[in-house]
mmCIF file of C-alpha atoms in Angstrom:
data_model
loop_
_atom_site.group_PDB
_atom_site.id
_atom_site.type_symbol
_atom_site.label_atom_id
_atom_site.label_comp_id
_atom_site.label_asym_id
_atom_site.label_seq_id
_atom_site.Cartn_x
_atom_site.Cartn_y
_atom_site.Cartn_z
ATOM 1 C CA VAL A 99 7.203 -7.947 8.635
ATOM 2 C CA GLN A 100 6.849 -11.626 9.006
ATOM 3 C CA THR A 101 4.672 -14.578 8.195
ATOM 4 C CA ALA A 102 2.487 -16.253 10.819
ATOM 5 C CA SER A 103 -0.158 -18.954 11.215
ATOM 6 C CA ILE A 104 -3.678 -18.000 11.878
ATOM 7 C CA THR A 105 -6.746 -20.143 12.310
ATOM 8 C CA LYS A 106 -9.961 -18.758 11.116
ATOM 9 C CA LEU A 107 -13.072 -20.342 9.438
ATOM 10 C CA CYS A 108 -12.085 -23.833 10.661
ATOM 11 C CA LYS A 109 -8.818 -23.605 8.744
ATOM 12 C CA THR A 110 -5.178 -22.740 9.561
ATOM 13 C CA SER A 111 -3.485 -20.501 6.961
ATOM 14 C CA THR A 112 -0.211 -18.595 6.733
ATOM 15 C CA ILE A 113 -0.541 -14.746 6.415
ATOM 16 C CA VAL A 114 1.937 -11.824 6.498
ATOM 17 C CA THR A 115 1.854 -9.722 9.740
ATOM 18 C CA VAL A 116 3.665 -6.859 11.384
ATOM 19 C CA ASN A 117 5.170 -7.524 14.791
ATOM 20 C CA GLY A 118 3.164 -10.725 14.803
ATOM 21 C CA LEU A 119 -0.038 -8.744 14.952
ATOM 22 C CA TYR A 120 -3.210 -8.750 12.647
ATOM 23 C CA PRO A 121 -4.149 -6.030 12.282
ATOM 24 C CA GLY A 122 -0.720 -4.541 12.755
ATOM 25 C CA PRO A 123 0.402 -2.211 15.571
ATOM 26 C CA THR A 124 -0.982 1.297 15.893
ATOM 27 C CA ILE A 125 1.347 4.335 15.277
ATOM 28 C CA TYR A 126 0.607 7.215 17.717
ATOM 29 C CA ALA A 127 1.729 10.711 16.908
ATOM 30 C CA ARG A 128 0.849 14.385 17.154
ATOM 31 C CA GLU A 129 0.338 17.102 14.636
ATOM 32 C CA ASP A 130 3.606 18.212 13.258
ATOM 33 C CA ASP A 131 5.579 15.319 14.625
ATOM 34 C CA THR A 132 8.351 13.622 12.686
ATOM 35 C CA VAL A 133 7.785 9.879 12.510
ATOM 36 C CA VAL A 134 10.389 7.357 11.808
ATOM 37 C CA VAL A 135 9.425 3.773 11.159
ATOM 38 C CA LYS A 136 11.974 1.051 10.480
ATOM 39 C CA VAL A 137 10.711 -1.791 8.521
ATOM 40 C CA SER A 138 12.513 -5.103 8.585
ATOM 41 C CA ASN A 139 11.470 -7.681 5.927
ATOM 42 C CA LEU A 140 11.680 -11.193 7.326
ATOM 43 C CA THR A 141 9.410 -12.592 4.550
ATOM 44 C CA PRO A 142 10.276 -14.128 1.360
ATOM 45 C CA TYR A 143 8.331 -11.468 -0.399
ATOM 46 C CA ASN A 144 9.156 -8.034 -1.507
ATOM 47 C CA ILE A 145 7.437 -5.394 0.740
ATOM 48 C CA SER A 146 6.863 -1.671 1.021
ATOM 49 C CA ILE A 147 4.642 0.386 3.330
ATOM 50 C CA HIS A 148 2.272 3.291 2.307
ATOM 51 C CA LEU A 149 1.288 5.863 4.868
ATOM 52 C CA HIS A 150 -2.185 6.379 3.521
ATOM 53 C CA GLY A 151 -3.239 9.961 3.785
ATOM 54 C CA VAL A 152 0.037 11.429 4.908
ATOM 55 C CA ARG A 153 0.759 14.414 2.640
ATOM 56 C CA GLN A 154 4.501 13.709 2.400
ATOM 57 C CA ARG A 155 5.705 17.265 1.933
ATOM 58 C CA LEU A 156 9.052 17.000 0.272
ATOM 59 C CA THR A 157 9.245 13.214 1.279
ATOM 60 C CA CYS A 158 7.468 11.559 -1.665
ATOM 61 C CA TRP A 159 10.173 8.894 -1.712
ATOM 62 C CA PHE A 160 8.766 7.597 1.560
ATOM 63 C CA ASP A 161 5.302 7.244 0.256
ATOM 64 C CA GLY A 162 5.577 3.545 -0.403
ATOM 65 C CA PRO A 163 4.015 2.514 -3.803
ATOM 66 C CA ALA A 164 6.556 -0.116 -4.998
ATOM 67 C CA TYR A 165 8.273 0.543 -8.192
ATOM 68 C CA ILE A 166 6.908 4.053 -8.467
ATOM 69 C CA THR A 167 8.204 6.180 -5.573
ATOM 70 C CA GLN A 168 10.568 3.450 -4.191
ATOM 71 C CA CYS A 169 11.916 -0.024 -4.907
ATOM 72 C CA PRO A 170 10.465 -2.566 -2.656
ATOM 73 C CA ILE A 171 12.352 -3.791 0.544
ATOM 74 C CA GLN A 172 13.677 -7.253 -0.526
ATOM 75 C CA ALA A 173 13.681 -10.285 1.681
ATOM 76 C CA GLY A 174 16.130 -9.862 4.601
ATOM 77 C CA GLN A 175 16.621 -6.129 4.118
ATOM 78 C CA SER A 176 15.471 -3.067 6.213
ATOM 79 C CA PHE A 177 14.501 0.445 5.483
ATOM 80 C CA LYS A 178 13.560 3.475 7.539
ATOM 81 C CA TYR A 179 10.604 5.721 6.598
ATOM 82 C CA ARG A 180 10.852 9.272 7.858
ATOM 83 C CA PHE A 181 8.018 11.837 7.429
ATOM 84 C CA THR A 182 6.402 14.865 9.075
ATOM 85 C CA LEU A 183 2.718 15.119 9.843
ATOM 86 C CA LEU A 184 2.622 18.767 8.904
ATOM 87 C CA ASN A 185 -0.788 20.348 9.624
ATOM 88 C CA GLN A 186 -2.427 16.951 10.053
ATOM 89 C CA ARG A 187 -4.428 15.186 12.771
ATOM 90 C CA SER A 188 -7.124 12.600 12.984
ATOM 91 C CA THR A 189 -7.303 8.928 11.913
ATOM 92 C CA LEU A 190 -5.293 7.626 9.004
ATOM 93 C CA PHE A 191 -3.547 4.116 8.450
ATOM 94 C CA TRP A 192 -0.677 2.393 6.963
ATOM 95 C CA HIS A 193 -0.577 -0.708 4.729
ATOM 96 C CA ALA A 194 1.555 -2.667 2.391
ATOM 97 C CA HIS A 195 1.688 -1.143 -1.106
ATOM 98 C CA ILE A 196 2.732 -4.085 -3.183
ATOM 99 C CA SER A 197 0.566 -6.788 -4.591
ATOM 100 C CA TRP A 198 -2.252 -7.815 -2.347
ATOM 101 C CA LEU A 199 -0.297 -8.049 0.797
ATOM 102 C CA ARG A 200 -2.250 -5.243 2.227
ATOM 103 C CA THR A 201 -5.009 -7.636 2.951
ATOM 104 C CA THR A 202 -3.248 -8.428 6.310
ATOM 105 C CA VAL A 203 -0.384 -5.922 6.566
ATOM 106 C CA HIS A 204 -2.147 -2.789 7.674
ATOM 107 C CA GLY A 205 -2.626 -0.805 10.998
ATOM 108 C CA PRO A 206 -3.885 2.471 12.408
ATOM 109 C CA LEU A 207 -2.132 5.803 12.325
ATOM 110 C CA ILE A 208 -3.569 7.967 15.085
ATOM 111 C CA ILE A 209 -2.549 11.613 14.940
ATOM 112 C CA TYR A 210 -3.601 13.690 17.929
ATOM 113 C CA PRO A 211 -3.708 17.518 17.999
ATOM 114 C CA LYS A 212 -0.633 19.449 19.209
ATOM 115 C CA GLN A 213 -0.056 19.344 23.020
ATOM 116 C CA GLY A 214 -2.603 21.586 24.671
ATOM 117 C CA VAL A 215 -4.843 21.865 21.714
ATOM 118 C CA GLY A 216 -8.214 20.100 22.094
ATOM 119 C CA TYR A 217 -10.798 18.656 19.674
ATOM 120 C CA PRO A 218 -13.455 20.947 18.153
ATOM 121 C CA PHE A 219 -16.026 18.809 19.953
ATOM 122 C CA GLN A 220 -16.812 17.530 23.376
ATOM 123 C CA PRO A 221 -13.867 15.233 24.395
ATOM 124 C CA PRO A 222 -14.986 11.497 24.725
ATOM 125 C CA VAL A 223 -14.268 9.386 27.870
ATOM 126 C CA GLU A 224 -12.769 6.746 25.658
ATOM 127 C CA GLU A 225 -11.522 6.164 22.053
ATOM 128 C CA HIS A 226 -11.695 2.926 20.154
ATOM 129 C CA VAL A 227 -10.199 2.046 16.694
ATOM 130 C CA ILE A 228 -12.298 -0.278 14.487
ATOM 131 C CA ILE A 229 -10.470 -1.614 11.343
ATOM 132 C CA LEU A 230 -12.900 -3.072 8.739
ATOM 133 C CA GLY A 231 -11.146 -5.710 6.654
ATOM 134 C CA GLU A 232 -11.557 -8.602 4.364
ATOM 135 C CA TYR A 233 -10.165 -12.141 4.966
ATOM 136 C CA TRP A 234 -9.190 -14.795 2.409
ATOM 137 C CA LEU A 235 -8.424 -18.400 2.960
ATOM 138 C CA ARG A 236 -6.657 -18.555 -0.306
ATOM 139 C CA ASP A 237 -3.023 -17.332 -0.780
ATOM 140 C CA VAL A 238 -3.457 -13.639 -1.829
ATOM 141 C CA GLN A 239 -0.333 -13.627 -3.822
ATOM 142 C CA GLY A 240 -1.547 -16.388 -5.976
ATOM 143 C CA LEU A 241 -5.098 -14.949 -6.041
ATOM 144 C CA GLU A 242 -3.852 -11.740 -7.402
ATOM 145 C CA ARG A 243 -1.918 -13.474 -10.157
ATOM 146 C CA HIS A 244 -5.062 -15.428 -11.093
ATOM 147 C CA VAL A 245 -7.041 -12.270 -11.395
ATOM 148 C CA LYS A 246 -4.460 -10.525 -13.644
ATOM 149 C CA GLU A 247 -4.337 -13.621 -15.902
ATOM 150 C CA SER A 248 -8.042 -13.899 -16.120
ATOM 151 C CA GLY A 249 -8.705 -10.360 -16.829
ATOM 152 C CA GLY A 250 -11.927 -10.526 -14.768
ATOM 153 C CA GLY A 251 -12.862 -8.754 -11.597
ATOM 154 C CA PRO A 252 -11.509 -9.965 -8.163
ATOM 155 C CA PRO A 253 -13.576 -12.579 -6.410
ATOM 156 C CA GLY A 254 -15.379 -11.904 -3.037
ATOM 157 C CA SER A 255 -13.480 -12.623 0.201
ATOM 158 C CA ASP A 256 -14.215 -15.392 2.519
ATOM 159 C CA ALA A 257 -15.205 -13.172 5.360
ATOM 160 C CA TYR A 258 -15.251 -9.609 6.626
ATOM 161 C CA THR A 259 -13.451 -8.663 9.869
ATOM 162 C CA LEU A 260 -13.741 -6.095 12.571
ATOM 163 C CA ASN A 261 -10.151 -5.595 14.055
ATOM 164 C CA GLY A 262 -9.266 -8.822 12.487
ATOM 165 C CA LEU A 263 -12.222 -10.852 14.166
ATOM 166 C CA LEU A 264 -14.927 -12.297 12.141
ATOM 167 C CA GLY A 265 -18.092 -12.120 14.315
ATOM 168 C CA PRO A 266 -20.573 -14.883 15.415
ATOM 169 C CA LEU A 267 -22.072 -15.493 11.944
ATOM 170 C CA HIS A 268 -19.076 -17.071 10.384
ATOM 171 C CA ASN A 269 -18.013 -20.786 10.790
ATOM 172 C CA CYS A 270 -15.946 -21.559 13.883
ATOM 173 C CA SER A 271 -16.178 -17.883 14.963
ATOM 174 C CA ARG A 272 -18.600 -17.875 17.911
ATOM 175 C CA ASP A 273 -15.987 -16.429 20.243
ATOM 176 C CA ASP A 274 -14.031 -14.568 17.645
ATOM 177 C CA VAL A 275 -16.021 -11.291 18.240
ATOM 178 C CA TYR A 276 -14.637 -7.676 18.877
ATOM 179 C CA THR A 277 -16.372 -6.169 21.749
ATOM 180 C CA ILE A 278 -16.447 -2.606 23.026
ATOM 181 C CA ASN A 279 -17.614 -2.234 26.733
ATOM 182 C CA VAL A 280 -19.364 1.142 27.497
ATOM 183 C CA THR A 281 -21.097 2.816 30.521
ATOM 184 C CA LYS A 282 -24.483 4.237 30.118
ATOM 185 C CA GLY A 283 -24.577 7.946 29.668
ATOM 186 C CA LYS A 284 -21.061 8.354 28.415
ATOM 187 C CA ASN A 285 -19.684 9.562 25.075
ATOM 188 C CA TYR A 286 -17.234 7.570 23.090
ATOM 189 C CA LEU A 287 -15.140 8.253 19.912
ATOM 190 C CA LEU A 288 -15.055 5.526 17.298
ATOM 191 C CA ARG A 289 -12.121 5.755 14.828
ATOM 192 C CA ILE A 290 -13.271 3.662 11.928
ATOM 193 C CA ILE A 291 -10.972 2.587 9.171
ATOM 194 C CA ASN A 292 -11.928 0.626 5.960
ATOM 195 C CA ALA A 293 -8.713 -1.377 5.177
ATOM 196 C CA ALA A 294 -10.695 -3.723 2.914
ATOM 197 C CA LEU A 295 -8.884 -4.594 -0.423
ATOM 198 C CA ASN A 296 -11.768 -4.076 -2.760
ATOM 199 C CA MET A 297 -15.078 -3.610 -1.134
ATOM 200 C CA GLU A 298 -16.955 -0.467 0.049
ATOM 201 C CA HIS A 299 -18.780 -1.108 3.358
ATOM 202 C CA PHE A 300 -21.592 0.085 5.592
ATOM 203 C CA PHE A 301 -20.974 0.398 9.446
ATOM 204 C CA MET A 302 -23.711 0.968 11.938
ATOM 205 C CA VAL A 303 -24.529 0.319 15.625
ATOM 206 C CA ALA A 304 -28.008 -1.085 16.416
ATOM 207 C CA ASN A 305 -30.339 1.599 17.978
ATOM 208 C CA HIS A 306 -27.521 4.131 18.196
ATOM 209 C CA THR A 307 -27.084 7.335 16.318
ATOM 210 C CA MET A 308 -23.401 8.332 15.330
ATOM 211 C CA THR A 309 -22.137 11.948 14.948
ATOM 212 C CA VAL A 310 -19.560 12.402 12.293
ATOM 213 C CA VAL A 311 -16.807 14.824 13.279
ATOM 214 C CA GLU A 312 -13.813 13.899 11.096
ATOM 215 C CA THR A 313 -13.066 12.082 7.890
ATOM 216 C CA ASP A 314 -9.777 11.236 6.030
ATOM 217 C CA GLY A 315 -7.777 13.463 8.336
ATOM 218 C CA GLU A 316 -10.055 16.577 8.288
ATOM 219 C CA TYR A 317 -12.560 17.867 10.720
ATOM 220 C CA THR A 318 -16.097 17.970 9.414
ATOM 221 C CA LYS A 319 -19.157 20.061 10.205
ATOM 222 C CA PRO A 320 -20.789 17.568 12.850
ATOM 223 C CA PHE A 321 -23.958 15.670 11.450
ATOM 224 C CA LYS A 322 -25.836 12.772 12.736
ATOM 225 C CA THR A 323 -26.408 9.521 10.863
ATOM 226 C CA THR A 324 -27.509 5.939 11.563
ATOM 227 C CA PHE A 325 -24.863 4.493 9.182
ATOM 228 C CA LEU A 326 -21.572 5.148 7.559
ATOM 229 C CA MET A 327 -20.492 4.129 4.045
ATOM 230 C CA LEU A 328 -16.665 3.845 3.727
ATOM 231 C CA THR A 329 -14.707 3.267 0.491
ATOM 232 C CA PRO A 330 -11.432 1.224 0.752
ATOM 233 C CA GLY A 331 -8.782 3.398 2.413
ATOM 234 C CA GLN A 332 -11.432 5.853 3.849
ATOM 235 C CA THR A 333 -11.672 6.802 7.604
ATOM 236 C CA TYR A 334 -14.367 8.291 9.712
ATOM 237 C CA ASN A 335 -14.297 9.537 13.245
ATOM 238 C CA VAL A 336 -17.602 9.467 15.046
ATOM 239 C CA LEU A 337 -19.083 10.287 18.404
ATOM 240 C CA ILE A 338 -21.521 7.801 19.940
ATOM 241 C CA LYS A 339 -23.358 8.224 23.144
ATOM 242 C CA ALA A 340 -24.307 5.167 25.263
ATOM 243 C CA ASP A 341 -27.921 6.369 25.746
ATOM 244 C CA GLN A 342 -29.910 2.990 25.252
ATOM 245 C CA SER A 343 -30.939 0.428 27.884
ATOM 246 C CA ILE A 344 -28.451 -1.885 29.451
ATOM 247 C CA GLY A 345 -27.827 -4.609 27.053
ATOM 248 C CA LYS A 346 -25.837 -5.740 23.945
ATOM 249 C CA TYR A 347 -26.061 -4.203 20.541
ATOM 250 C CA PHE A 348 -24.531 -5.450 17.340
ATOM 251 C CA MET A 349 -21.947 -3.254 15.504
ATOM 252 C CA ALA A 350 -22.472 -4.329 11.873
ATOM 253 C CA MET A 351 -20.194 -4.271 8.799
ATOM 254 C CA ALA A 352 -21.939 -5.055 5.479
ATOM 255 C CA PRO A 353 -20.986 -4.666 2.012
ATOM 256 C CA TYR A 354 -22.267 -1.866 -0.459
ATOM 257 C CA MET A 355 -22.083 -2.987 -4.103
ATOM 258 C CA PRO A 356 -24.161 -0.908 -6.593
ATOM 259 C CA ALA A 357 -22.628 -2.653 -9.686
ATOM 260 C CA LYS A 358 -24.605 -5.510 -11.321
ATOM 261 C CA ASN A 359 -23.151 -8.918 -11.703
ATOM 262 C CA ALA A 360 -20.017 -8.175 -9.818
ATOM 263 C CA PRO A 361 -18.802 -10.976 -7.490
ATOM 264 C CA PHE A 362 -18.577 -10.185 -3.833
ATOM 265 C CA LEU A 363 -19.539 -11.776 -0.303
ATOM 266 C CA LYS A 364 -23.020 -10.833 0.509
ATOM 267 C CA LYS A 365 -22.630 -11.320 4.285
ATOM 268 C CA THR A 366 -22.491 -9.279 7.476
ATOM 269 C CA SER A 367 -20.039 -9.356 10.164
ATOM 270 C CA TYR A 368 -20.811 -8.258 13.681
ATOM 271 C CA GLY A 369 -19.052 -6.836 16.633
ATOM 272 C CA ILE A 370 -20.798 -6.056 19.874
ATOM 273 C CA LEU A 371 -21.225 -2.769 21.774
ATOM 274 C CA ARG A 372 -21.912 -4.035 25.424
ATOM 275 C CA TYR A 373 -23.340 -1.886 28.194
ATOM 276 C CA ALA A 374 -21.382 -2.705 31.424
ATOM 277 C CA SER A 375 -23.553 -3.572 34.516
ATOM 278 C CA PRO A 376 -23.305 -0.801 37.175
ATOM 279 C CA THR A 377 -21.983 -3.313 39.482
ATOM 280 C CA VAL A 378 -19.331 -4.769 37.256
ATOM 281 C CA LYS A 379 -15.929 -3.114 36.821
ATOM 282 C CA VAL A 380 -14.883 -2.950 33.137
ATOM 283 C CA ASP A 381 -11.340 -3.029 31.787
ATOM 284 C CA LYS A 382 -11.067 0.022 29.445
ATOM 285 C CA LEU A 383 -8.573 -1.594 27.364
ATOM 286 C CA ALA A 384 -10.367 -5.026 26.857
ATOM 287 C CA ARG A 385 -10.558 -5.697 23.014
ATOM 288 C CA LYS A 386 -12.131 -9.119 23.285
ATOM 289 C CA SER A 387 -14.402 -10.482 26.086
ATOM 290 C CA HIS A 388 -15.462 -14.005 26.935
ATOM 291 C CA VAL A 389 -17.872 -13.046 29.730
ATOM 292 C CA LYS A 390 -20.893 -15.333 29.384
ATOM 293 C CA THR A 391 -24.273 -13.622 29.253
ATOM 294 C CA SER A 392 -27.772 -14.545 28.403
ATOM 295 C CA MET A 393 -28.523 -11.327 26.649
ATOM 296 C CA THR A 394 -28.988 -11.665 22.872
ATOM 297 C CA PRO A 395 -27.527 -8.519 21.017
ATOM 298 C CA LEU A 396 -29.992 -6.294 19.132
ATOM 299 C CA GLU A 397 -29.476 -6.243 15.373
ATOM 300 C CA PRO A 398 -29.211 -3.064 13.441
ATOM 301 C CA ILE A 399 -31.251 -1.997 10.269
ATOM 302 C CA ILE A 400 -28.765 -2.413 7.427
ATOM 303 C CA PRO A 401 -29.235 -0.567 4.026
ATOM 304 C CA ASN A 402 -29.684 -2.633 1.052
ATOM 305 C CA VAL A 403 -26.532 -3.749 -0.659
ATOM 306 C CA ASN A 404 -27.183 -1.473 -3.615
ATOM 307 C CA ASP A 405 -28.887 1.463 -1.716
ATOM 308 C CA THR A 406 -27.283 4.161 -3.745
ATOM 309 C CA ALA A 407 -29.736 6.848 -2.879
ATOM 310 C CA SER A 408 -29.104 6.379 0.915
ATOM 311 C CA VAL A 409 -25.242 6.495 0.274
ATOM 312 C CA GLN A 410 -25.659 9.660 -1.842
ATOM 313 C CA ALA A 411 -27.650 11.354 0.891
ATOM 314 C CA PHE A 412 -25.114 10.281 3.460
ATOM 315 C CA SER A 413 -22.152 11.641 1.424
ATOM 316 C CA ASP A 414 -23.987 14.923 0.798
ATOM 317 C CA GLN A 415 -23.741 15.739 4.389
ATOM 318 C CA VAL A 416 -19.908 15.726 4.614
ATOM 319 C CA LYS A 417 -18.627 19.306 4.693
ATOM 320 C CA ARG A 418 -15.448 20.594 5.920
ATOM 321 C CA LEU A 419 -15.090 22.391 9.299
ATOM 322 C CA TYR A 420 -13.154 25.595 8.956
ATOM 323 C CA PRO A 421 -10.465 26.578 11.402
ATOM 324 C CA ASN A 422 -12.963 28.748 13.290
ATOM 325 C CA HIS A 423 -15.070 25.633 13.712
ATOM 326 C CA GLN A 424 -17.803 26.934 11.581
ATOM 327 C CA TRP A 425 -18.955 25.897 8.134
ATOM 328 C CA SER A 426 -19.600 28.309 5.323
ATOM 329 C CA PRO A 427 -20.009 27.986 1.529
ATOM 330 C CA VAL A 428 -17.020 28.722 -0.741
ATOM 331 C CA ASP A 429 -17.392 30.939 -3.816
ATOM 332 C CA VAL A 430 -15.932 29.041 -6.865
ATOM 333 C CA PRO A 431 -15.733 30.150 -10.445
ATOM 334 C CA LEU A 432 -18.865 29.351 -12.442
ATOM 335 C CA ARG A 433 -17.357 30.012 -15.835
ATOM 336 C CA ILE A 434 -14.441 28.055 -17.201
ATOM 337 C CA ASP A 435 -12.221 30.114 -19.500
ATOM 338 C CA LYS A 436 -8.983 28.105 -19.614
ATOM 339 C CA THR A 437 -8.228 24.400 -20.125
ATOM 340 C CA LEU A 438 -5.097 22.710 -18.954
ATOM 341 C CA PHE A 439 -3.410 19.682 -20.617
ATOM 342 C CA PHE A 440 -1.061 17.525 -18.503
ATOM 343 C CA THR A 441 1.669 15.130 -19.672
ATOM 344 C CA ILE A 442 3.231 12.719 -17.305
ATOM 345 C CA GLY A 443 6.602 11.061 -17.807
ATOM 346 C CA LEU A 444 7.844 7.873 -16.217
ATOM 347 C CA ASN A 445 11.418 6.918 -15.870
ATOM 348 C CA VAL A 446 12.149 3.219 -15.489
ATOM 349 C CA PHE A 447 15.184 1.598 -14.069
ATOM 350 C CA SER A 448 15.964 -1.830 -12.601
ATOM 351 C CA CYS A 449 15.537 -2.067 -8.815
ATOM 352 C CA ASP A 450 18.337 -4.518 -8.540
ATOM 353 C CA SER A 451 20.788 -1.890 -10.281
ATOM 354 C CA PRO A 452 24.045 -1.790 -8.109
ATOM 355 C CA ASP A 453 24.135 1.984 -8.926
ATOM 356 C CA SER A 454 20.678 2.628 -7.486
ATOM 357 C CA ASP A 455 20.118 4.301 -4.111
ATOM 358 C CA MET A 456 16.589 3.424 -3.920
ATOM 359 C CA PRO A 457 15.437 1.407 -0.893
ATOM 360 C CA GLY A 458 15.427 -2.243 -1.597
ATOM 361 C CA ALA A 459 18.063 -1.919 -4.404
#
């Protein structure tokens, strides 16, 4: 974990990155794998890493929330996270879990099925990870302190990003565009992660229908939709077929904010889904393209920023896919005859205690 300079929106800023990447590197694993991640803190800040969505069976001390399940990793120190992905597969992600450093310290955690076990849907020809994020020109550490002192809500970010790229609607960002190249008639899996700090977001692709097949590490009963709504930390896996005319189509990320008078950035960020010409060979691994073309991308129809009815209709379709790849209703009790009362205790000790064996102590 280290600081790096980055230039966006016509301004150079210092951000915290992992392995020099923003977003950070992808962790690839399979169901039931044990994963070991060594984190070396080369920044002047305390740091901790949360594996978002990992169930941490009997390993809660590797869960990452600073000062809760672990002391933070202090400047110049290292710590190894070790956890098992028991009965888990799909798309999750990791991020910093101290202050607001997670704005730039985050990356995908892709968990494939066990060797020899397939998907409960037609395998795609390619997979692409799309991380939705927020970008601030201001120092996020100072911004967090200001928000705490003011007692108000957090201000809106300066831009929204797709895989760290702003899209053509932002200043100085004409070429800062995430692009996926597709071949007409082929099926693709998009692994979409909302790593935004505060905002819920819509995601859609112009003129294309998506089929939701997974969310938050669980297979779902497939359903078709023209848009997704992702809360911070949420993931969706969708299948999309390149069944439109040869051309370019905007992939849009737009805010969803039903609350009144809440500050936020009311702006859309675009990536591009581009159909490859049959005569042009496309590099499957290309994340960003600078090929010049005269085609203007088609724009999607974006839900209104406070369209709660559409969001509710979308969410109502999310249902779990059972192990036999079927969905059926579950009988639940209709009469409540017992109530439970929970108490929670919190033991506090200094993270710089010489007797502590917590990471970062």
